Amino acid sequence: MSKPVELGSLRVGSYIIIDGEPCRIVEMARSKPGKHGSAKARVVAIGIFDGVKRSLVKPVDAQVEVPIVDKRSGQVLSIMPGAVQLMDLETYEVFEAPPPDEEGLRAKLQPGVEVEYWRILGRAKIMRVK
């Protein structure tokens, strides 16, 4: 799920969808309006799921999509080679999420551990161990 927002209202640290991928803004520059054109914003963002750097240049008043980040708690049920099986602590739904990229976070994961995960655009990512 996402919502439309004016590009000029976003800041560094905000989230944006670029090329269908949710990203976190790491750099943002605005140019002044010229004699014949409107002010432009140049956004550099890093993908939340893939870590790829993406850039976007649009007018400041252009509408862009911002993902709705759902931060939830879950419990690790099992750890498989390519996935981590989690159970949501509110709905008791069982699902699989990819293992985290950070080695320190991956070392802390064990069955029974409580984690915080984010659900963005129907995908889940483990963010930290509680």
Short mmCIF file of N, CA and C in Angstrom, two decimals:
data_model
loop_
_atom_site.label_atom_id
_atom_site.label_comp_id
_atom_site.label_asym_id
_atom_site.label_seq_id
_atom_site.Cartn_x
_atom_site.Cartn_y
_atom_site.Cartn_z
N MET A 1 0.84 -1.19 0.00
CA MET A 1 0.00 0.00 0.00
C MET A 1 0.88 1.24 0.00
N SER A 2 0.40 2.25 -0.69
CA SER A 2 1.15 3.50 -0.74
C SER A 2 0.17 4.66 -0.84
N LYS A 3 0.70 5.85 -0.65
CA LYS A 3 -0.13 7.05 -0.75
C LYS A 3 0.62 8.11 -1.56
N PRO A 4 -0.11 8.93 -2.32
CA PRO A 4 0.56 10.00 -3.09
C PRO A 4 0.91 11.19 -2.19
N VAL A 5 2.12 11.72 -2.37
CA VAL A 5 2.61 12.85 -1.59
C VAL A 5 3.37 13.77 -2.54
N GLU A 6 3.38 15.06 -2.24
CA GLU A 6 4.14 16.02 -3.04
C GLU A 6 5.63 15.84 -2.75
N LEU A 7 6.44 15.80 -3.79
CA LEU A 7 7.87 15.54 -3.64
C LEU A 7 8.56 16.58 -2.76
N GLY A 8 8.13 17.82 -2.82
CA GLY A 8 8.76 18.88 -2.03
C GLY A 8 8.58 18.73 -0.52
N SER A 9 7.60 17.93 -0.10
CA SER A 9 7.36 17.77 1.34
C SER A 9 8.22 16.67 1.96
N LEU A 10 8.93 15.89 1.15
CA LEU A 10 9.76 14.80 1.68
C LEU A 10 11.10 15.34 2.17
N ARG A 11 11.70 14.62 3.11
CA ARG A 11 12.99 14.99 3.68
C ARG A 11 13.93 13.79 3.65
N VAL A 12 15.19 14.01 3.99
CA VAL A 12 16.15 12.92 4.11
C VAL A 12 15.68 12.01 5.25
N GLY A 13 15.67 10.71 5.00
CA GLY A 13 15.17 9.76 5.99
C GLY A 13 13.75 9.31 5.71
N SER A 14 13.05 10.01 4.80
CA SER A 14 11.69 9.61 4.42
C SER A 14 11.78 8.41 3.47
N TYR A 15 10.64 7.81 3.20
CA TYR A 15 10.57 6.67 2.29
C TYR A 15 9.83 7.08 1.03
N ILE A 16 10.23 6.49 -0.11
CA ILE A 16 9.65 6.81 -1.41
C ILE A 16 9.70 5.55 -2.28
N ILE A 17 8.80 5.46 -3.25
CA ILE A 17 8.83 4.34 -4.18
C ILE A 17 9.43 4.83 -5.49
N ILE A 18 10.56 4.24 -5.88
CA ILE A 18 11.23 4.56 -7.14
C ILE A 18 11.32 3.26 -7.94
N ASP A 19 10.83 3.26 -9.15
CA ASP A 19 10.82 2.08 -10.04
C ASP A 19 10.14 0.88 -9.37
N GLY A 20 9.09 1.13 -8.61
CA GLY A 20 8.34 0.05 -7.98
C GLY A 20 9.00 -0.55 -6.75
N GLU A 21 10.11 0.02 -6.30
CA GLU A 21 10.86 -0.50 -5.16
C GLU A 21 10.84 0.54 -4.01
N PRO A 22 10.45 0.13 -2.79
CA PRO A 22 10.48 1.07 -1.68
C PRO A 22 11.93 1.41 -1.31
N CYS A 23 12.19 2.71 -1.13
CA CYS A 23 13.55 3.19 -0.86
C CYS A 23 13.53 4.20 0.28
N ARG A 24 14.70 4.36 0.92
CA ARG A 24 14.88 5.36 1.98
C ARG A 24 15.73 6.49 1.39
N ILE A 25 15.28 7.73 1.54
CA ILE A 25 15.99 8.88 0.97
C ILE A 25 17.25 9.15 1.80
N VAL A 26 18.41 9.20 1.11
CA VAL A 26 19.67 9.49 1.80
C VAL A 26 20.24 10.86 1.40
N GLU A 27 19.76 11.41 0.28
CA GLU A 27 20.27 12.70 -0.17
C GLU A 27 19.18 13.39 -0.97
N MET A 28 19.05 14.70 -0.75
CA MET A 28 18.02 15.44 -1.47
C MET A 28 18.52 16.87 -1.73
N ALA A 29 18.45 17.29 -2.98
CA ALA A 29 18.88 18.64 -3.36
C ALA A 29 17.76 19.31 -4.14
N ARG A 30 17.57 20.59 -3.88
CA ARG A 30 16.55 21.36 -4.59
C ARG A 30 17.22 22.47 -5.38
N SER A 31 16.74 22.66 -6.61
CA SER A 31 17.23 23.78 -7.41
C SER A 31 16.18 24.89 -7.37
N LYS A 32 16.64 26.11 -7.54
CA LYS A 32 15.71 27.25 -7.51
C LYS A 32 14.92 27.31 -8.82
N PRO A 33 13.73 27.87 -8.77
CA PRO A 33 12.97 28.00 -10.01
C PRO A 33 13.67 28.97 -10.95
N GLY A 34 13.67 28.63 -12.22
CA GLY A 34 14.32 29.47 -13.22
C GLY A 34 13.31 30.39 -13.89
N LYS A 35 13.79 31.08 -14.92
CA LYS A 35 12.95 32.04 -15.63
C LYS A 35 11.81 31.33 -16.37
N HIS A 36 12.09 30.11 -16.87
CA HIS A 36 11.09 29.40 -17.67
C HIS A 36 10.65 28.07 -17.07
N GLY A 37 11.13 27.72 -15.91
CA GLY A 37 10.78 26.40 -15.38
C GLY A 37 10.55 26.43 -13.88
N SER A 38 10.03 25.34 -13.39
CA SER A 38 9.74 25.24 -11.97
C SER A 38 10.96 24.68 -11.23
N ALA A 39 10.91 24.76 -9.90
CA ALA A 39 11.98 24.22 -9.08
C ALA A 39 12.00 22.70 -9.20
N LYS A 40 13.20 22.13 -9.22
CA LYS A 40 13.35 20.69 -9.34
C LYS A 40 13.96 20.13 -8.04
N ALA A 41 13.64 18.87 -7.78
CA ALA A 41 14.23 18.17 -6.64
C ALA A 41 14.97 16.96 -7.18
N ARG A 42 16.20 16.77 -6.71
CA ARG A 42 17.01 15.61 -7.09
C ARG A 42 17.11 14.72 -5.85
N VAL A 43 16.59 13.50 -5.94
CA VAL A 43 16.52 12.59 -4.81
C VAL A 43 17.42 11.39 -5.07
N VAL A 44 18.24 11.04 -4.08
CA VAL A 44 19.04 9.82 -4.12
C VAL A 44 18.55 8.96 -2.97
N ALA A 45 18.16 7.71 -3.28
CA ALA A 45 17.59 6.82 -2.28
C ALA A 45 18.18 5.43 -2.42
N ILE A 46 18.16 4.67 -1.33
CA ILE A 46 18.68 3.31 -1.32
C ILE A 46 17.53 2.35 -1.05
N GLY A 47 17.42 1.30 -1.85
CA GLY A 47 16.34 0.32 -1.72
C GLY A 47 16.36 -0.38 -0.37
N ILE A 48 15.19 -0.54 0.23
CA ILE A 48 15.08 -1.18 1.55
C ILE A 48 15.38 -2.67 1.44
N PHE A 49 14.88 -3.33 0.41
CA PHE A 49 15.03 -4.77 0.28
C PHE A 49 16.29 -5.18 -0.46
N ASP A 50 16.71 -4.40 -1.48
CA ASP A 50 17.85 -4.83 -2.29
C ASP A 50 19.11 -4.00 -2.09
N GLY A 51 19.03 -2.85 -1.44
CA GLY A 51 20.22 -2.04 -1.17
C GLY A 51 20.78 -1.31 -2.38
N VAL A 52 20.02 -1.24 -3.47
CA VAL A 52 20.48 -0.58 -4.69
C VAL A 52 20.20 0.93 -4.60
N LYS A 53 21.19 1.73 -5.03
CA LYS A 53 21.03 3.18 -5.02
C LYS A 53 20.26 3.61 -6.27
N ARG A 54 19.21 4.41 -6.07
CA ARG A 54 18.39 4.91 -7.17
C ARG A 54 18.28 6.43 -7.06
N SER A 55 18.12 7.09 -8.21
CA SER A 55 17.96 8.54 -8.19
C SER A 55 16.72 8.93 -8.98
N LEU A 56 16.22 10.13 -8.67
CA LEU A 56 14.98 10.62 -9.26
C LEU A 56 15.08 12.14 -9.35
N VAL A 57 14.74 12.70 -10.49
CA VAL A 57 14.70 14.15 -10.66
C VAL A 57 13.31 14.51 -11.17
N LYS A 58 12.60 15.31 -10.40
CA LYS A 58 11.24 15.73 -10.76
C LYS A 58 10.99 17.13 -10.23
N PRO A 59 9.95 17.80 -10.75
CA PRO A 59 9.57 19.09 -10.18
C PRO A 59 9.14 18.92 -8.71
N VAL A 60 9.36 19.95 -7.91
CA VAL A 60 9.07 19.89 -6.48
C VAL A 60 7.57 19.63 -6.22
N ASP A 61 6.70 20.11 -7.10
CA ASP A 61 5.26 19.95 -6.87
C ASP A 61 4.71 18.66 -7.50
N ALA A 62 5.58 17.78 -8.01
CA ALA A 62 5.12 16.51 -8.60
C ALA A 62 4.65 15.55 -7.50
N GLN A 63 3.68 14.72 -7.86
CA GLN A 63 3.17 13.71 -6.92
C GLN A 63 4.02 12.44 -7.05
N VAL A 64 4.48 11.90 -5.91
CA VAL A 64 5.22 10.64 -5.88
C VAL A 64 4.54 9.70 -4.89
N GLU A 65 4.81 8.41 -5.02
CA GLU A 65 4.22 7.42 -4.13
C GLU A 65 5.14 7.20 -2.93
N VAL A 66 4.54 7.17 -1.74
CA VAL A 66 5.26 6.91 -0.50
C VAL A 66 4.69 5.62 0.08
N PRO A 67 5.56 4.62 0.37
CA PRO A 67 5.04 3.36 0.90
C PRO A 67 4.57 3.51 2.34
N ILE A 68 3.55 2.75 2.71
CA ILE A 68 3.08 2.73 4.09
C ILE A 68 3.85 1.61 4.80
N VAL A 69 4.67 2.00 5.79
CA VAL A 69 5.52 1.05 6.51
C VAL A 69 4.76 0.56 7.73
N ASP A 70 4.52 -0.75 7.78
CA ASP A 70 3.80 -1.37 8.89
C ASP A 70 4.83 -2.08 9.77
N LYS A 71 5.12 -1.49 10.95
CA LYS A 71 6.12 -2.07 11.85
C LYS A 71 5.41 -2.99 12.83
N ARG A 72 5.83 -4.27 12.84
CA ARG A 72 5.15 -5.28 13.65
C ARG A 72 6.16 -6.12 14.43
N SER A 73 5.64 -6.87 15.40
CA SER A 73 6.46 -7.78 16.19
C SER A 73 6.14 -9.21 15.78
N GLY A 74 7.16 -10.05 15.79
CA GLY A 74 6.98 -11.44 15.44
C GLY A 74 7.94 -12.32 16.22
N GLN A 75 7.69 -13.61 16.19
CA GLN A 75 8.55 -14.57 16.86
C GLN A 75 9.12 -15.53 15.82
N VAL A 76 10.41 -15.82 15.93
CA VAL A 76 11.07 -16.72 15.00
C VAL A 76 10.65 -18.15 15.36
N LEU A 77 10.10 -18.86 14.37
CA LEU A 77 9.71 -20.26 14.59
C LEU A 77 10.83 -21.20 14.15
N SER A 78 11.39 -20.96 12.97
CA SER A 78 12.49 -21.79 12.50
C SER A 78 13.34 -20.99 11.51
N ILE A 79 14.58 -21.45 11.36
CA ILE A 79 15.51 -20.81 10.44
C ILE A 79 15.91 -21.84 9.38
N MET A 80 15.60 -21.52 8.14
CA MET A 80 15.93 -22.40 7.02
C MET A 80 17.06 -21.74 6.23
N PRO A 81 17.72 -22.48 5.32
CA PRO A 81 18.85 -21.88 4.58
C PRO A 81 18.50 -20.61 3.81
N GLY A 82 17.30 -20.54 3.19
CA GLY A 82 16.98 -19.36 2.39
C GLY A 82 15.89 -18.48 2.96
N ALA A 83 15.37 -18.81 4.14
CA ALA A 83 14.26 -18.03 4.70
C ALA A 83 14.19 -18.22 6.21
N VAL A 84 13.47 -17.30 6.85
CA VAL A 84 13.21 -17.37 8.28
C VAL A 84 11.69 -17.44 8.44
N GLN A 85 11.22 -18.41 9.18
CA GLN A 85 9.78 -18.56 9.39
C GLN A 85 9.40 -17.77 10.65
N LEU A 86 8.45 -16.84 10.48
CA LEU A 86 8.02 -15.96 11.56
C LEU A 86 6.54 -16.15 11.85
N MET A 87 6.16 -15.84 13.10
CA MET A 87 4.75 -15.81 13.48
C MET A 87 4.46 -14.42 14.03
N ASP A 88 3.46 -13.75 13.46
CA ASP A 88 3.05 -12.43 13.94
C ASP A 88 2.46 -12.58 15.34
N LEU A 89 2.86 -11.69 16.25
CA LEU A 89 2.42 -11.81 17.64
C LEU A 89 1.02 -11.25 17.88
N GLU A 90 0.45 -10.55 16.92
CA GLU A 90 -0.92 -10.05 17.07
C GLU A 90 -1.94 -10.96 16.38
N THR A 91 -1.64 -11.33 15.13
CA THR A 91 -2.60 -12.11 14.35
C THR A 91 -2.29 -13.61 14.35
N TYR A 92 -1.12 -14.00 14.84
CA TYR A 92 -0.65 -15.39 14.86
C TYR A 92 -0.53 -15.98 13.46
N GLU A 93 -0.38 -15.13 12.47
CA GLU A 93 -0.17 -15.56 11.10
C GLU A 93 1.28 -16.05 10.96
N VAL A 94 1.47 -17.18 10.28
CA VAL A 94 2.81 -17.73 10.06
C VAL A 94 3.20 -17.45 8.61
N PHE A 95 4.41 -16.91 8.40
CA PHE A 95 4.89 -16.59 7.06
C PHE A 95 6.40 -16.69 7.04
N GLU A 96 6.96 -16.57 5.85
CA GLU A 96 8.41 -16.62 5.68
C GLU A 96 8.93 -15.27 5.23
N ALA A 97 10.12 -14.92 5.73
CA ALA A 97 10.80 -13.68 5.34
C ALA A 97 12.23 -14.03 4.98
N PRO A 98 12.86 -13.27 4.08
CA PRO A 98 14.26 -13.55 3.76
C PRO A 98 15.15 -13.27 4.97
N PRO A 99 16.25 -13.99 5.12
CA PRO A 99 17.14 -13.72 6.25
C PRO A 99 17.77 -12.33 6.11
N PRO A 100 18.05 -11.66 7.22
CA PRO A 100 18.63 -10.31 7.13
C PRO A 100 20.04 -10.34 6.54
N ASP A 101 20.43 -9.24 5.91
CA ASP A 101 21.75 -9.14 5.29
C ASP A 101 22.86 -8.92 6.32
N GLU A 102 22.54 -8.22 7.42
CA GLU A 102 23.54 -7.89 8.43
C GLU A 102 23.96 -9.16 9.18
N GLU A 103 25.26 -9.40 9.24
CA GLU A 103 25.78 -10.61 9.88
C GLU A 103 25.50 -10.63 11.38
N GLY A 104 25.60 -9.48 12.05
CA GLY A 104 25.34 -9.41 13.50
C GLY A 104 23.90 -9.74 13.84
N LEU A 105 22.99 -9.27 13.01
CA LEU A 105 21.56 -9.54 13.23
C LEU A 105 21.25 -11.00 12.92
N ARG A 106 21.87 -11.55 11.89
CA ARG A 106 21.65 -12.94 11.52
C ARG A 106 22.14 -13.89 12.62
N ALA A 107 23.23 -13.51 13.31
CA ALA A 107 23.78 -14.37 14.36
C ALA A 107 22.86 -14.43 15.58
N LYS A 108 22.08 -13.37 15.82
CA LYS A 108 21.18 -13.32 16.98
C LYS A 108 19.89 -14.11 16.76
N LEU A 109 19.57 -14.43 15.50
CA LEU A 109 18.31 -15.12 15.21
C LEU A 109 18.37 -16.59 15.63
N GLN A 110 17.43 -16.97 16.47
CA GLN A 110 17.28 -18.35 16.91
C GLN A 110 15.80 -18.60 17.12
N PRO A 111 15.34 -19.85 17.03
CA PRO A 111 13.92 -20.13 17.28
C PRO A 111 13.50 -19.65 18.67
N GLY A 112 12.34 -18.96 18.72
CA GLY A 112 11.81 -18.44 19.98
C GLY A 112 12.16 -16.99 20.25
N VAL A 113 13.07 -16.40 19.46
CA VAL A 113 13.48 -15.01 19.66
C VAL A 113 12.41 -14.07 19.08
N GLU A 114 12.16 -12.96 19.78
CA GLU A 114 11.19 -11.97 19.30
C GLU A 114 11.91 -10.93 18.46
N VAL A 115 11.35 -10.61 17.29
CA VAL A 115 11.97 -9.66 16.37
C VAL A 115 10.95 -8.59 15.96
N GLU A 116 11.48 -7.47 15.47
CA GLU A 116 10.64 -6.44 14.85
C GLU A 116 10.83 -6.59 13.35
N TYR A 117 9.72 -6.67 12.63
CA TYR A 117 9.81 -6.74 11.17
C TYR A 117 8.91 -5.68 10.58
N TRP A 118 9.28 -5.26 9.37
CA TRP A 118 8.51 -4.26 8.64
C TRP A 118 7.82 -4.94 7.48
N ARG A 119 6.55 -4.59 7.26
CA ARG A 119 5.80 -5.08 6.11
C ARG A 119 5.57 -3.88 5.19
N ILE A 120 6.19 -3.95 3.99
CA ILE A 120 6.10 -2.86 3.02
C ILE A 120 5.71 -3.47 1.67
N LEU A 121 4.63 -2.98 1.08
CA LEU A 121 4.15 -3.43 -0.23
C LEU A 121 4.01 -4.96 -0.29
N GLY A 122 3.54 -5.56 0.77
CA GLY A 122 3.31 -7.00 0.80
C GLY A 122 4.54 -7.83 1.04
N ARG A 123 5.70 -7.21 1.28
CA ARG A 123 6.94 -7.93 1.56
C ARG A 123 7.37 -7.66 2.98
N ALA A 124 8.07 -8.61 3.59
CA ALA A 124 8.50 -8.47 4.98
C ALA A 124 10.02 -8.43 5.06
N LYS A 125 10.53 -7.64 6.01
CA LYS A 125 11.98 -7.57 6.25
C LYS A 125 12.21 -7.50 7.75
N ILE A 126 13.09 -8.37 8.24
CA ILE A 126 13.45 -8.36 9.66
C ILE A 126 14.40 -7.20 9.90
N MET A 127 14.05 -6.32 10.87
CA MET A 127 14.85 -5.13 11.11
C MET A 127 15.74 -5.24 12.34
N ARG A 128 15.22 -5.82 13.45
CA ARG A 128 16.04 -5.92 14.66
C ARG A 128 15.50 -7.01 15.57
N VAL A 129 16.36 -7.46 16.49
CA VAL A 129 15.96 -8.43 17.50
C VAL A 129 15.61 -7.65 18.75
N LYS A 130 14.48 -7.99 19.37
CA LYS A 130 14.06 -7.28 20.58
C LYS A 130 14.75 -7.83 21.81
#
